[in-house]
PDB file of C-alpha atoms in Angstrom:
ATOM      1  CA  UNK A   1       5.154  17.162 -20.463  1.00  0.00           C
ATOM      2  CA  UNK A   2       4.730  14.851 -23.160  1.00  0.00           C
ATOM      3  CA  UNK A   3       4.288  11.128 -23.505  1.00  0.00           C
ATOM      4  CA  UNK A   4       6.291   9.830 -26.336  1.00  0.00           C
ATOM      5  CA  UNK A   5       5.034   7.478 -29.230  1.00  0.00           C
ATOM      6  CA  UNK A   6       6.596   4.685 -27.534  1.00  0.00           C
ATOM      7  CA  UNK A   7       4.609   5.371 -24.280  1.00  0.00           C
ATOM      8  CA  UNK A   8       1.215   5.800 -26.139  1.00  0.00           C
ATOM      9  CA  UNK A   9       1.749   2.931 -28.437  1.00  0.00           C
ATOM     10  CA  UNK A  10       2.733   0.635 -25.504  1.00  0.00           C
ATOM     11  CA  UNK A  11      -0.588   1.595 -23.581  1.00  0.00           C
ATOM     12  CA  UNK A  12      -2.575   0.988 -26.926  1.00  0.00           C
ATOM     13  CA  UNK A  13      -0.922  -2.465 -27.507  1.00  0.00           C
ATOM     14  CA  UNK A  14      -1.546  -3.732 -24.013  1.00  0.00           C
ATOM     15  CA  UNK A  15      -5.037  -2.703 -23.923  1.00  0.00           C
ATOM     16  CA  UNK A  16      -5.370  -4.457 -27.294  1.00  0.00           C
ATOM     17  CA  UNK A  17      -4.404  -7.682 -25.658  1.00  0.00           C
ATOM     18  CA  UNK A  18      -6.876  -7.006 -22.687  1.00  0.00           C
ATOM     19  CA  UNK A  19      -9.664  -6.560 -25.220  1.00  0.00           C
ATOM     20  CA  UNK A  20      -8.860  -9.344 -27.679  1.00  0.00           C
ATOM     21  CA  UNK A  21      -7.266 -12.101 -25.807  1.00  0.00           C
ATOM     22  CA  UNK A  22     -10.049 -14.261 -24.353  1.00  0.00           C
ATOM     23  CA  UNK A  23      -7.497 -16.399 -22.626  1.00  0.00           C
ATOM     24  CA  UNK A  24      -5.576 -17.015 -25.931  1.00  0.00           C
ATOM     25  CA  UNK A  25      -2.090 -15.567 -26.832  1.00  0.00           C
ATOM     26  CA  UNK A  26      -2.537 -12.465 -29.279  1.00  0.00           C
ATOM     27  CA  UNK A  27      -0.045 -12.272 -31.970  1.00  0.00           C
ATOM     28  CA  UNK A  28       1.931  -8.991 -32.312  1.00  0.00           C
ATOM     29  CA  UNK A  29       1.036  -9.080 -36.279  1.00  0.00           C
ATOM     30  CA  UNK A  30      -2.671  -8.853 -35.074  1.00  0.00           C
ATOM     31  CA  UNK A  31      -1.995  -5.970 -32.826  1.00  0.00           C
ATOM     32  CA  UNK A  32       0.105  -4.282 -35.476  1.00  0.00           C
ATOM     33  CA  UNK A  33      -2.896  -4.656 -37.794  1.00  0.00           C
ATOM     34  CA  UNK A  34      -5.511  -3.401 -35.690  1.00  0.00           C
ATOM     35  CA  UNK A  35      -3.679  -0.618 -34.037  1.00  0.00           C
ATOM     36  CA  UNK A  36      -1.617   0.541 -37.072  1.00  0.00           C
ATOM     37  CA  UNK A  37       1.677   0.135 -35.184  1.00  0.00           C
ATOM     38  CA  UNK A  38       5.010  -1.179 -37.047  1.00  0.00           C
ATOM     39  CA  UNK A  39       5.654  -4.914 -36.182  1.00  0.00           C
ATOM     40  CA  UNK A  40       9.293  -4.004 -35.575  1.00  0.00           C
ATOM     41  CA  UNK A  41       8.521  -1.247 -33.139  1.00  0.00           C
ATOM     42  CA  UNK A  42       5.963  -3.599 -31.260  1.00  0.00           C
ATOM     43  CA  UNK A  43       8.605  -6.066 -30.891  1.00  0.00           C
ATOM     44  CA  UNK A  44      10.939  -3.396 -29.386  1.00  0.00           C
ATOM     45  CA  UNK A  45       8.248  -2.176 -26.893  1.00  0.00           C
ATOM     46  CA  UNK A  46       7.208  -5.854 -25.797  1.00  0.00           C
ATOM     47  CA  UNK A  47      10.601  -6.799 -24.757  1.00  0.00           C
ATOM     48  CA  UNK A  48      10.361  -4.040 -22.227  1.00  0.00           C
ATOM     49  CA  UNK A  49       6.936  -5.063 -21.332  1.00  0.00           C
ATOM     50  CA  UNK A  50       7.757  -8.531 -20.851  1.00  0.00           C
ATOM     51  CA  UNK A  51      10.794  -7.658 -18.663  1.00  0.00           C
ATOM     52  CA  UNK A  52       8.408  -5.575 -16.623  1.00  0.00           C
ATOM     53  CA  UNK A  53       5.998  -8.364 -16.015  1.00  0.00           C
ATOM     54  CA  UNK A  54       3.067  -6.776 -18.028  1.00  0.00           C
ATOM     55  CA  UNK A  55       2.868  -9.561 -20.517  1.00  0.00           C
ATOM     56  CA  UNK A  56       4.032 -13.059 -21.054  1.00  0.00           C
ATOM     57  CA  UNK A  57       5.094 -14.464 -24.433  1.00  0.00           C
ATOM     58  CA  UNK A  58       3.913 -17.767 -25.765  1.00  0.00           C
ATOM     59  CA  UNK A  59       6.139 -19.312 -28.608  1.00  0.00           C
ATOM     60  CA  UNK A  60       4.968 -21.317 -31.443  1.00  0.00           C
ATOM     61  CA  UNK A  61       2.512 -21.142 -34.473  1.00  0.00           C
ATOM     62  CA  UNK A  62      -0.228 -20.252 -32.258  1.00  0.00           C
ATOM     63  CA  UNK A  63       1.788 -18.040 -29.823  1.00  0.00           C
ATOM     64  CA  UNK A  64       1.742 -14.447 -29.004  1.00  0.00           C
ATOM     65  CA  UNK A  65       1.315 -12.345 -25.875  1.00  0.00           C
ATOM     66  CA  UNK A  66      -0.964 -12.491 -22.743  1.00  0.00           C
ATOM     67  CA  UNK A  67      -1.337 -10.333 -19.875  1.00  0.00           C
ATOM     68  CA  UNK A  68       1.058 -11.361 -17.103  1.00  0.00           C
ATOM     69  CA  UNK A  69      -1.660 -10.451 -14.607  1.00  0.00           C
ATOM     70  CA  UNK A  70      -5.183  -9.796 -14.335  1.00  0.00           C
ATOM     71  CA  UNK A  71      -6.187  -6.499 -16.310  1.00  0.00           C
ATOM     72  CA  UNK A  72      -7.323  -4.846 -13.015  1.00  0.00           C
ATOM     73  CA  UNK A  73      -3.910  -5.331 -11.623  1.00  0.00           C
ATOM     74  CA  UNK A  74      -1.973  -3.546 -14.408  1.00  0.00           C
ATOM     75  CA  UNK A  75      -2.097   0.255 -14.409  1.00  0.00           C
ATOM     76  CA  UNK A  76      -1.494   2.642 -17.124  1.00  0.00           C
ATOM     77  CA  UNK A  77       1.180   4.290 -14.918  1.00  0.00           C
ATOM     78  CA  UNK A  78       2.973   0.969 -14.701  1.00  0.00           C
ATOM     79  CA  UNK A  79       3.208   0.729 -18.522  1.00  0.00           C
ATOM     80  CA  UNK A  80       4.145   4.229 -19.128  1.00  0.00           C
ATOM     81  CA  UNK A  81       7.021   4.023 -16.318  1.00  0.00           C
ATOM     82  CA  UNK A  82       8.345   0.889 -18.006  1.00  0.00           C
ATOM     83  CA  UNK A  83       8.542   2.665 -21.314  1.00  0.00           C
ATOM     84  CA  UNK A  84       9.265   6.414 -20.492  1.00  0.00           C
ATOM     85  CA  UNK A  85      12.052   8.068 -18.543  1.00  0.00           C
ATOM     86  CA  UNK A  86      10.823   9.301 -15.205  1.00  0.00           C
ATOM     87  CA  UNK A  87       8.658  12.393 -15.535  1.00  0.00           C
ATOM     88  CA  UNK A  88      10.427  14.396 -12.794  1.00  0.00           C
ATOM     89  CA  UNK A  89      13.724  13.574 -13.940  1.00  0.00           C
ATOM     90  CA  UNK A  90      13.033  14.538 -17.406  1.00  0.00           C
ATOM     91  CA  UNK A  91      11.134  17.802 -16.301  1.00  0.00           C
ATOM     92  CA  UNK A  92      14.137  19.675 -14.694  1.00  0.00           C
ATOM     93  CA  UNK A  93      17.285  17.559 -15.130  1.00  0.00           C
ATOM     94  CA  UNK A  94      19.224  16.157 -17.742  1.00  0.00           C
ATOM     95  CA  UNK A  95      19.792  12.440 -17.792  1.00  0.00           C
ATOM     96  CA  UNK A  96      23.083  12.752 -15.991  1.00  0.00           C
ATOM     97  CA  UNK A  97      21.856  15.028 -13.077  1.00  0.00           C
ATOM     98  CA  UNK A  98      19.441  14.169 -10.473  1.00  0.00           C
ATOM     99  CA  UNK A  99      17.462  16.288  -8.007  1.00  0.00           C
ATOM    100  CA  UNK A 100      20.080  15.434  -5.077  1.00  0.00           C
ATOM    101  CA  UNK A 101      22.892  16.973  -7.257  1.00  0.00           C
ATOM    102  CA  UNK A 102      21.110  19.903  -8.404  1.00  0.00           C
ATOM    103  CA  UNK A 103      23.063  23.073  -7.290  1.00  0.00           C
ATOM    104  CA  UNK A 104      19.900  25.142  -6.643  1.00  0.00           C
ATOM    105  CA  UNK A 105      17.748  22.579  -5.030  1.00  0.00           C
ATOM    106  CA  UNK A 106      17.602  24.219  -1.721  1.00  0.00           C
ATOM    107  CA  UNK A 107      16.172  27.526  -3.041  1.00  0.00           C
ATOM    108  CA  UNK A 108      14.476  26.420  -6.405  1.00  0.00           C
ATOM    109  CA  UNK A 109      10.604  26.539  -6.289  1.00  0.00           C
ATOM    110  CA  UNK A 110      10.176  25.387  -9.775  1.00  0.00           C
ATOM    111  CA  UNK A 111      11.621  22.202  -9.036  1.00  0.00           C
ATOM    112  CA  UNK A 112       9.200  21.647  -6.180  1.00  0.00           C
ATOM    113  CA  UNK A 113       6.321  22.519  -8.725  1.00  0.00           C
ATOM    114  CA  UNK A 114       7.550  20.055 -11.250  1.00  0.00           C
ATOM    115  CA  UNK A 115       7.940  17.498  -8.839  1.00  0.00           C
ATOM    116  CA  UNK A 116       4.357  17.813  -7.567  1.00  0.00           C
ATOM    117  CA  UNK A 117       3.287  17.827 -11.041  1.00  0.00           C
ATOM    118  CA  UNK A 118       4.937  14.494 -11.637  1.00  0.00           C
ATOM    119  CA  UNK A 119       3.429  12.880  -8.551  1.00  0.00           C
ATOM    120  CA  UNK A 120       0.050  14.187  -9.689  1.00  0.00           C
ATOM    121  CA  UNK A 121       0.395  12.511 -13.070  1.00  0.00           C
ATOM    122  CA  UNK A 122       1.724   9.367 -11.614  1.00  0.00           C
ATOM    123  CA  UNK A 123      -1.202   9.157  -9.309  1.00  0.00           C
ATOM    124  CA  UNK A 124      -3.676   9.733 -12.027  1.00  0.00           C
ATOM    125  CA  UNK A 125      -2.063   7.046 -14.259  1.00  0.00           C
ATOM    126  CA  UNK A 126      -1.913   4.637 -11.284  1.00  0.00           C
ATOM    127  CA  UNK A 127      -5.691   5.099 -10.738  1.00  0.00           C
ATOM    128  CA  UNK A 128      -6.345   3.651 -14.294  1.00  0.00           C
ATOM    129  CA  UNK A 129      -6.058  -0.023 -14.741  1.00  0.00           C
ATOM    130  CA  UNK A 130      -6.599  -1.832 -17.996  1.00  0.00           C
ATOM    131  CA  UNK A 131      -9.869  -3.254 -16.685  1.00  0.00           C
ATOM    132  CA  UNK A 132     -11.173   0.399 -16.414  1.00  0.00           C
ATOM    133  CA  UNK A 133     -10.413   0.891 -20.166  1.00  0.00           C
ATOM    134  CA  UNK A 134     -10.887  -2.540 -21.795  1.00  0.00           C
ATOM    135  CA  UNK A 135     -14.296  -3.136 -23.764  1.00  0.00           C
ATOM    136  CA  UNK A 136     -15.907   0.259 -23.054  1.00  0.00           C
ATOM    137  CA  UNK A 137     -16.931   2.804 -25.394  1.00  0.00           C
ATOM    138  CA  UNK A 138     -14.984   6.181 -25.461  1.00  0.00           C
ATOM    139  CA  UNK A 139     -17.657   8.054 -23.771  1.00  0.00           C
ATOM    140  CA  UNK A 140     -17.777   5.534 -20.960  1.00  0.00           C
ATOM    141  CA  UNK A 141     -14.047   5.812 -20.670  1.00  0.00           C
ATOM    142  CA  UNK A 142     -14.153   9.393 -20.642  1.00  0.00           C
ATOM    143  CA  UNK A 143     -16.657   9.611 -18.148  1.00  0.00           C
ATOM    144  CA  UNK A 144     -14.695   7.215 -15.716  1.00  0.00           C
ATOM    145  CA  UNK A 145     -11.467   9.142 -16.191  1.00  0.00           C
ATOM    146  CA  UNK A 146     -13.267  12.243 -15.182  1.00  0.00           C
ATOM    147  CA  UNK A 147     -14.836  10.675 -12.097  1.00  0.00           C
ATOM    148  CA  UNK A 148     -11.309   9.274 -11.103  1.00  0.00           C
ATOM    149  CA  UNK A 149      -9.843  12.497 -11.739  1.00  0.00           C
ATOM    150  CA  UNK A 150     -12.342  14.355  -9.481  1.00  0.00           C
ATOM    151  CA  UNK A 151     -11.948  11.609  -6.865  1.00  0.00           C
ATOM    152  CA  UNK A 152      -8.172  12.215  -6.605  1.00  0.00           C
ATOM    153  CA  UNK A 153      -8.570  15.994  -6.429  1.00  0.00           C
ATOM    154  CA  UNK A 154     -11.328  15.567  -3.761  1.00  0.00           C
ATOM    155  CA  UNK A 155      -9.186  13.106  -1.824  1.00  0.00           C
ATOM    156  CA  UNK A 156      -6.213  15.440  -1.889  1.00  0.00           C
ATOM    157  CA  UNK A 157      -8.348  18.351  -0.830  1.00  0.00           C
ATOM    158  CA  UNK A 158      -9.491  16.337   2.209  1.00  0.00           C
ATOM    159  CA  UNK A 159      -5.773  15.498   3.088  1.00  0.00           C
ATOM    160  CA  UNK A 160      -4.746  19.140   2.799  1.00  0.00           C
ATOM    161  CA  UNK A 161      -7.836  20.361   5.114  1.00  0.00           C
ATOM    162  CA  UNK A 162      -6.673  17.763   7.564  1.00  0.00           C
ATOM    163  CA  UNK A 163      -3.159  18.944   7.827  1.00  0.00           C
ATOM    164  CA  UNK A 164      -4.221  22.549   7.953  1.00  0.00           C
ATOM    165  CA  UNK A 165      -6.545  21.639  10.956  1.00  0.00           C
ATOM    166  CA  UNK A 166      -3.829  19.813  12.709  1.00  0.00           C
ATOM    167  CA  UNK A 167      -1.301  22.684  12.257  1.00  0.00           C
ATOM    168  CA  UNK A 168      -3.985  25.056  13.640  1.00  0.00           C
ATOM    169  CA  UNK A 169      -4.434  22.747  16.717  1.00  0.00           C
ATOM    170  CA  UNK A 170      -0.659  22.916  17.223  1.00  0.00           C
ATOM    171  CA  UNK A 171      -0.488  26.672  17.092  1.00  0.00           C
ATOM    172  CA  UNK A 172      -3.390  27.062  19.459  1.00  0.00           C
TER     173      UNK A 172
END
């Protein structure tokens, strides 16, 4: 699985707004310069981000883009899903084929693995908000992400144990 340049640049650009806005619109030209991303490429990405209610545009000489919502309410997962095709659909199926139409869906173990992987990736990306990343040093971000990942894994282990205990009670 690989996130495309479009996905990576979208996250960087929206994070740039979270870090530099201070309540004022941020021009795409400023984001382009700071992030080293083509202005034309940013314009294409921001059309989708605006439609997805991640950013709002302000026209005029002092215009630019603002976050559409509080940075704590916008997740990295939301941004990536606006720009990237679904991870599960692209992992195992072509654009024209879905899991429901797969001729070996009833017996394919690989499809179940890729679907679970996509769910884990989505859960992890959804656990990270712009507020978690904005105005922090890289070591702080890395530490925070490691803690989130460990918490997600621990929560999942607890759920699996609870299901196993419930199944053991039903058998007995």
